[in-house]
Each structure stands twice: as C-alpha cells, then as structure tokens.
C-alpha cells in the first residue's frame, strides 16, 4: 500500500511570493492534516480536512490556507511568504479522527530567501 | 489544553546500552498515546498506539509502556540504526481530537 506522497520535496522561494504544496493520502484515508515543523517550535498543527471540509484549524495567519479534493488529495497554499515560513511542511493522513494514528509523508522542505 | 513533555531532549548511548525515553502528558480523556520515530529529512514514522494505563507494545528493540500520567519508550541493546528523534503525541476526547505532539528526544547511538 503506497504511503503519503508529498510534492515537491524541496522548494526555494523569495519573500513575497506564494507557494502551493501537494499531498496524496494513503488510499482509503479521508482525513488529511498539515503540520509545520521547525527546530525551534517542533510540530505545529496547521489544519485538518475531512471530506473536502476544513474541520480544524491551528493558530496560523490567514496567509496559510488549504483545500481537499473529492479524491482526498489535499493542497496547502502560503501567500506573501516571509523568511519565518522556512520549515518542513508535513502532511499526514488517517482513517478516522477518533483513535487512528496519523501517517506522515516525508514533507516539503520550504526555504524562503 | 492537552500538554506533552518529553525528556531528555537529547540522549547519547553506546551500542548495547539500554535506556528509556519519557513522555509526560496531561489530557482530558485519553483517546490514544502515539510514538513516532523521525529520521533527518523525513516525516515521522508511526511506531505504537497505547490506549489505557498498563498497556504495553513491543517492536524489535523497542517497548512502549503507559501509565495515567506518562509513557516510556524502552530501548533494549540499541544499535546505531536506532539513532533518530522519537516523538510522542496524545489525543484527548475534549474538543478537536487533533493530536498534541511533544518536542521529541534526539537519540544518538554510538558504535
């Protein structure tokens, strides 16, 4: 069974630009979550989607947005990039919300210069 | 608010030197405690889920245990390939069910 796939693996962008990251969950998984990981803050929750609806949102500014498609694939977008947005962005999928573990992709490493 | 504290932040062991990593938590109604392993440049890899105090899970040299306030990840006779960051997360029954992660323990095993 294929795992969670994230593309691209690496991105270099300039301040002020925008970026779109993509995530394909494990087949059959309908919940997709996004996390930002930095050395200083650890894993920070961005948002969670289920059946194309955003169900939960973390404490990030409105520049961070996402969506989920009918096939459960998800994208996240960051507009007006700042230097502090440099991080590893991780996507995770799960079967259901209550007690299933998250399964993570290998992330997209975003560098903002 | 759910909270997870992992200790130590970093641990260096010699190959074969057994030790334990700690995950202390506060949560409203535990629905699951999760352990992950993360290698540099990769996403966290799921290891175990524990649901209730007294439960234990094993996988190769790793054994996870759970009490009402903390979980331990015991590493028996570690090898250099066990070097990684180990993350703990809890999911509670209050609110959103979104897991709360600890900052992790960075483990280095020297040959």
CSV table of C-alpha atoms in Angstrom, one decimal:
chain,number,residue,atom,x,y,z
A,1,UNK,CA,0.0,0.0,0.0
A,2,UNK,CA,1.5,3.3,-1.0
A,3,UNK,CA,2.2,5.8,1.7
A,4,UNK,CA,1.5,9.5,1.9
A,5,UNK,CA,3.1,11.3,-1.0
A,6,UNK,CA,4.1,15.0,-0.9
A,7,UNK,CA,5.3,17.1,-3.7
A,8,UNK,CA,7.6,18.8,-4.3
A,9,UNK,CA,10.3,17.6,-1.8
A,10,UNK,CA,12.2,20.9,-1.9
A,11,UNK,CA,11.2,24.5,-2.7
A,12,UNK,CA,13.1,27.7,-2.7
A,13,UNK,CA,11.1,30.9,-2.9
A,14,UNK,CA,11.6,34.6,-2.4
A,15,UNK,CA,9.9,36.8,0.2
A,16,UNK,CA,6.5,38.0,-1.0
A,17,UNK,CA,5.9,35.1,-3.4
A,18,UNK,CA,3.3,32.4,-2.9
A,19,UNK,CA,3.6,28.6,-2.9
A,20,UNK,CA,1.4,25.6,-3.2
A,21,UNK,CA,2.2,22.2,-1.7
A,22,UNK,CA,0.5,19.0,-2.6
A,23,UNK,CA,-0.3,15.8,-0.7
A,24,UNK,CA,-1.8,12.5,-1.7
A,25,UNK,CA,-3.0,10.5,1.3
A,26,UNK,CA,-3.0,6.7,1.8
A,27,UNK,CA,-5.7,5.1,-0.3
A,28,UNK,CA,-8.9,5.0,1.8
A,29,UNK,CA,-7.8,7.7,4.2
A,30,UNK,CA,-10.3,10.6,4.2
A,31,UNK,CA,-8.7,12.8,6.9
A,32,UNK,CA,-5.7,14.9,5.9
A,33,UNK,CA,-3.8,17.1,8.3
A,34,UNK,CA,-1.0,19.6,7.7
A,35,UNK,CA,1.8,20.4,10.1
A,36,UNK,CA,4.7,22.9,10.1
A,37,UNK,CA,8.0,21.6,11.7
A,38,UNK,CA,10.8,23.9,12.7
A,39,UNK,CA,13.7,23.3,15.1
A,40,UNK,CA,12.5,25.9,17.5
A,41,UNK,CA,8.8,25.1,17.6
A,42,UNK,CA,8.6,21.4,16.8
A,43,UNK,CA,5.4,20.2,15.1
A,44,UNK,CA,2.8,22.9,14.8
A,45,UNK,CA,-0.7,22.0,13.6
A,46,UNK,CA,-2.0,24.0,10.6
A,47,UNK,CA,-5.3,22.5,9.6
A,48,UNK,CA,-7.2,19.3,9.1
A,49,UNK,CA,-9.6,18.4,6.2
A,50,UNK,CA,-12.2,15.6,6.0
A,51,UNK,CA,-14.5,15.0,3.0
A,52,UNK,CA,-13.4,18.3,1.4
A,53,UNK,CA,-14.3,20.3,4.6
A,54,UNK,CA,-11.9,22.0,6.9
A,55,UNK,CA,-12.7,20.6,10.3
A,56,UNK,CA,-10.0,22.1,12.5
A,57,UNK,CA,-7.5,25.0,12.2
A,58,UNK,CA,-4.4,25.8,14.1
A,59,UNK,CA,-3.1,29.2,15.2
A,60,UNK,CA,-1.6,30.4,11.9
A,61,UNK,CA,-2.3,33.6,10.0
A,62,UNK,CA,-4.7,33.7,7.1
A,63,UNK,CA,-1.8,33.6,4.6
A,64,UNK,CA,-1.9,29.8,5.2
A,65,UNK,CA,-4.8,28.1,3.5
A,66,UNK,CA,-5.7,24.7,2.2
A,67,UNK,CA,-8.2,22.6,0.5
A,68,UNK,CA,-9.1,19.0,-0.1
A,69,UNK,CA,-10.5,17.5,-3.3
A,70,UNK,CA,-13.1,14.8,-3.8
A,71,UNK,CA,-10.4,12.1,-4.1
A,72,UNK,CA,-9.0,13.2,-0.7
A,73,UNK,CA,-5.9,14.7,-2.2
A,74,UNK,CA,-5.0,18.0,-0.5
A,75,UNK,CA,-3.1,21.2,-1.2
A,76,UNK,CA,-1.9,23.9,1.1
A,77,UNK,CA,-1.1,27.4,0.0
A,78,UNK,CA,1.1,30.1,1.6
A,79,UNK,CA,0.8,33.6,0.2
A,80,UNK,CA,3.1,36.6,0.7
A,81,UNK,CA,5.9,34.4,2.0
A,82,UNK,CA,8.1,35.5,4.9
A,83,UNK,CA,11.5,34.4,6.0
A,84,UNK,CA,9.9,32.8,9.0
A,85,UNK,CA,7.9,30.5,6.8
A,86,UNK,CA,11.0,28.4,6.1
A,87,UNK,CA,10.2,25.0,7.5
A,88,UNK,CA,9.4,21.4,6.8
A,89,UNK,CA,5.7,21.1,5.9
A,90,UNK,CA,4.3,17.7,6.7
A,91,UNK,CA,1.1,16.2,5.5
A,92,UNK,CA,-0.5,13.3,7.4
A,93,UNK,CA,-3.5,11.1,6.7
A,94,UNK,CA,-5.6,8.9,8.9
A,95,UNK,CA,-8.6,6.5,8.5
A,96,UNK,CA,-10.8,8.4,11.0
A,97,UNK,CA,-10.4,11.0,13.6
A,98,UNK,CA,-11.0,9.3,16.9
A,99,UNK,CA,-8.3,6.9,17.7
A,100,UNK,CA,-6.4,6.2,14.4
A,101,UNK,CA,-2.7,7.2,14.2
A,102,UNK,CA,-1.5,9.8,11.7
A,103,UNK,CA,0.6,8.5,8.9
A,104,UNK,CA,3.0,11.2,7.6
A,105,UNK,CA,4.6,11.9,4.3
A,106,UNK,CA,8.3,12.9,4.0
A,107,UNK,CA,7.4,16.5,3.8
A,108,UNK,CA,8.2,19.5,1.6
A,109,UNK,CA,11.3,21.5,2.7
A,110,UNK,CA,10.5,25.2,2.0
A,111,UNK,CA,13.2,27.7,2.1
A,112,UNK,CA,12.3,31.4,1.8
A,113,UNK,CA,15.1,33.8,0.9
B,1,UNK,CA,-5.4,22.1,26.9
B,2,UNK,CA,-3.5,18.9,26.3
B,3,UNK,CA,0.2,19.0,27.1
B,4,UNK,CA,3.1,16.7,26.3
B,5,UNK,CA,6.6,17.0,27.7
B,6,UNK,CA,9.4,14.7,26.5
B,7,UNK,CA,12.7,14.1,28.3
B,8,UNK,CA,15.5,14.1,27.9
B,9,UNK,CA,15.8,16.4,24.9
B,10,UNK,CA,18.9,14.5,23.7
B,11,UNK,CA,20.4,11.2,24.7
B,12,UNK,CA,23.7,9.6,23.7
B,13,UNK,CA,24.2,5.9,24.2
B,14,UNK,CA,26.8,3.4,23.4
B,15,UNK,CA,25.7,0.4,21.3
B,16,UNK,CA,24.1,-2.1,23.6
B,17,UNK,CA,23.5,0.4,26.4
B,18,UNK,CA,19.8,0.1,27.2
B,19,UNK,CA,17.8,3.2,28.3
B,20,UNK,CA,14.3,4.8,28.4
B,21,UNK,CA,12.7,7.9,27.0
B,22,UNK,CA,10.0,9.6,28.9
B,23,UNK,CA,6.7,11.2,27.7
B,24,UNK,CA,4.7,13.0,30.4
B,25,UNK,CA,1.2,14.2,29.5
B,26,UNK,CA,-1.9,15.9,30.7
B,27,UNK,CA,-5.0,15.3,28.7
B,28,UNK,CA,-8.8,15.4,29.1
B,29,UNK,CA,-9.8,11.8,28.4
B,30,UNK,CA,-7.0,9.9,26.7
B,31,UNK,CA,-8.1,8.5,23.4
B,32,UNK,CA,-4.6,7.4,22.4
B,33,UNK,CA,-0.9,8.0,23.0
B,34,UNK,CA,1.3,7.6,19.9
B,35,UNK,CA,5.0,7.1,19.5
B,36,UNK,CA,6.8,8.1,16.3
B,37,UNK,CA,10.3,7.8,15.0
B,38,UNK,CA,11.7,10.6,12.8
B,39,UNK,CA,14.9,10.3,10.7
B,40,UNK,CA,16.6,13.5,9.5
B,41,UNK,CA,14.9,15.0,6.4
B,42,UNK,CA,12.0,12.5,6.6
B,43,UNK,CA,8.5,12.5,8.1
B,44,UNK,CA,7.6,10.8,11.4
B,45,UNK,CA,7.1,7.1,11.1
B,46,UNK,CA,4.4,5.6,13.3
B,47,UNK,CA,5.6,3.1,15.9
B,48,UNK,CA,2.9,2.4,18.5
B,49,UNK,CA,-0.5,3.4,19.8
B,50,UNK,CA,-1.3,2.9,23.5
B,51,UNK,CA,-4.9,3.4,24.8
B,52,UNK,CA,-5.0,2.6,28.5
B,53,UNK,CA,-2.8,2.5,31.6
B,54,UNK,CA,-0.9,-0.7,31.9
B,55,UNK,CA,-0.8,-1.4,28.2
B,56,UNK,CA,2.5,-2.4,26.6
B,57,UNK,CA,3.6,-2.7,22.9
B,58,UNK,CA,6.8,-4.1,21.5
B,59,UNK,CA,8.6,-3.9,18.3
B,60,UNK,CA,12.1,-5.3,17.9
B,61,UNK,CA,14.3,-3.5,20.5
B,62,UNK,CA,11.6,-1.0,21.4
B,63,UNK,CA,8.9,-1.4,24.1
B,64,UNK,CA,6.4,1.3,25.0
B,65,UNK,CA,4.5,1.4,28.3
B,66,UNK,CA,1.7,3.6,29.6
B,67,UNK,CA,0.6,4.9,33.0
B,68,UNK,CA,-2.1,7.5,33.7
B,69,UNK,CA,0.5,10.3,33.6
B,70,UNK,CA,3.4,9.2,31.4
B,71,UNK,CA,4.7,6.8,28.8
B,72,UNK,CA,8.1,5.3,28.5
B,73,UNK,CA,9.9,4.1,25.4
B,74,UNK,CA,12.4,1.5,26.5
B,75,UNK,CA,15.2,0.7,24.1
B,76,UNK,CA,17.0,-2.6,24.8
B,77,UNK,CA,20.5,-3.1,23.5
B,78,UNK,CA,20.3,-0.3,20.9
B,79,UNK,CA,22.1,-0.3,17.6
B,80,UNK,CA,23.4,2.7,15.7
B,81,UNK,CA,20.5,2.4,13.3
B,82,UNK,CA,18.1,3.2,16.2
B,83,UNK,CA,19.5,6.8,16.1
B,84,UNK,CA,16.6,9.1,15.4
B,85,UNK,CA,14.3,11.6,17.0
B,86,UNK,CA,11.4,9.9,18.9
B,87,UNK,CA,8.2,11.9,19.1
B,88,UNK,CA,5.3,11.3,21.5
B,89,UNK,CA,1.7,12.6,20.9
B,90,UNK,CA,-1.6,12.4,22.7
B,91,UNK,CA,-5.1,12.6,21.5
B,92,UNK,CA,-7.8,13.6,24.0
B,93,UNK,CA,-11.5,13.4,24.0
B,94,UNK,CA,-12.1,17.1,24.5
B,95,UNK,CA,-12.6,19.4,21.5
B,96,UNK,CA,-11.0,18.7,18.2
B,97,UNK,CA,-9.3,15.3,18.6
B,98,UNK,CA,-6.2,16.8,17.0
B,99,UNK,CA,-3.1,15.1,18.5
B,100,UNK,CA,-0.7,17.2,20.5
B,101,UNK,CA,3.0,16.5,19.9
B,102,UNK,CA,5.9,16.8,22.3
B,103,UNK,CA,9.2,18.3,21.1
B,104,UNK,CA,10.9,14.9,20.9
B,105,UNK,CA,14.0,13.2,22.2
B,106,UNK,CA,17.0,13.1,19.9
B,107,UNK,CA,18.8,9.7,20.3
B,108,UNK,CA,22.3,9.0,19.1
B,109,UNK,CA,23.7,5.5,19.4
B,110,UNK,CA,27.4,5.3,19.0
B,111,UNK,CA,29.0,2.1,17.7
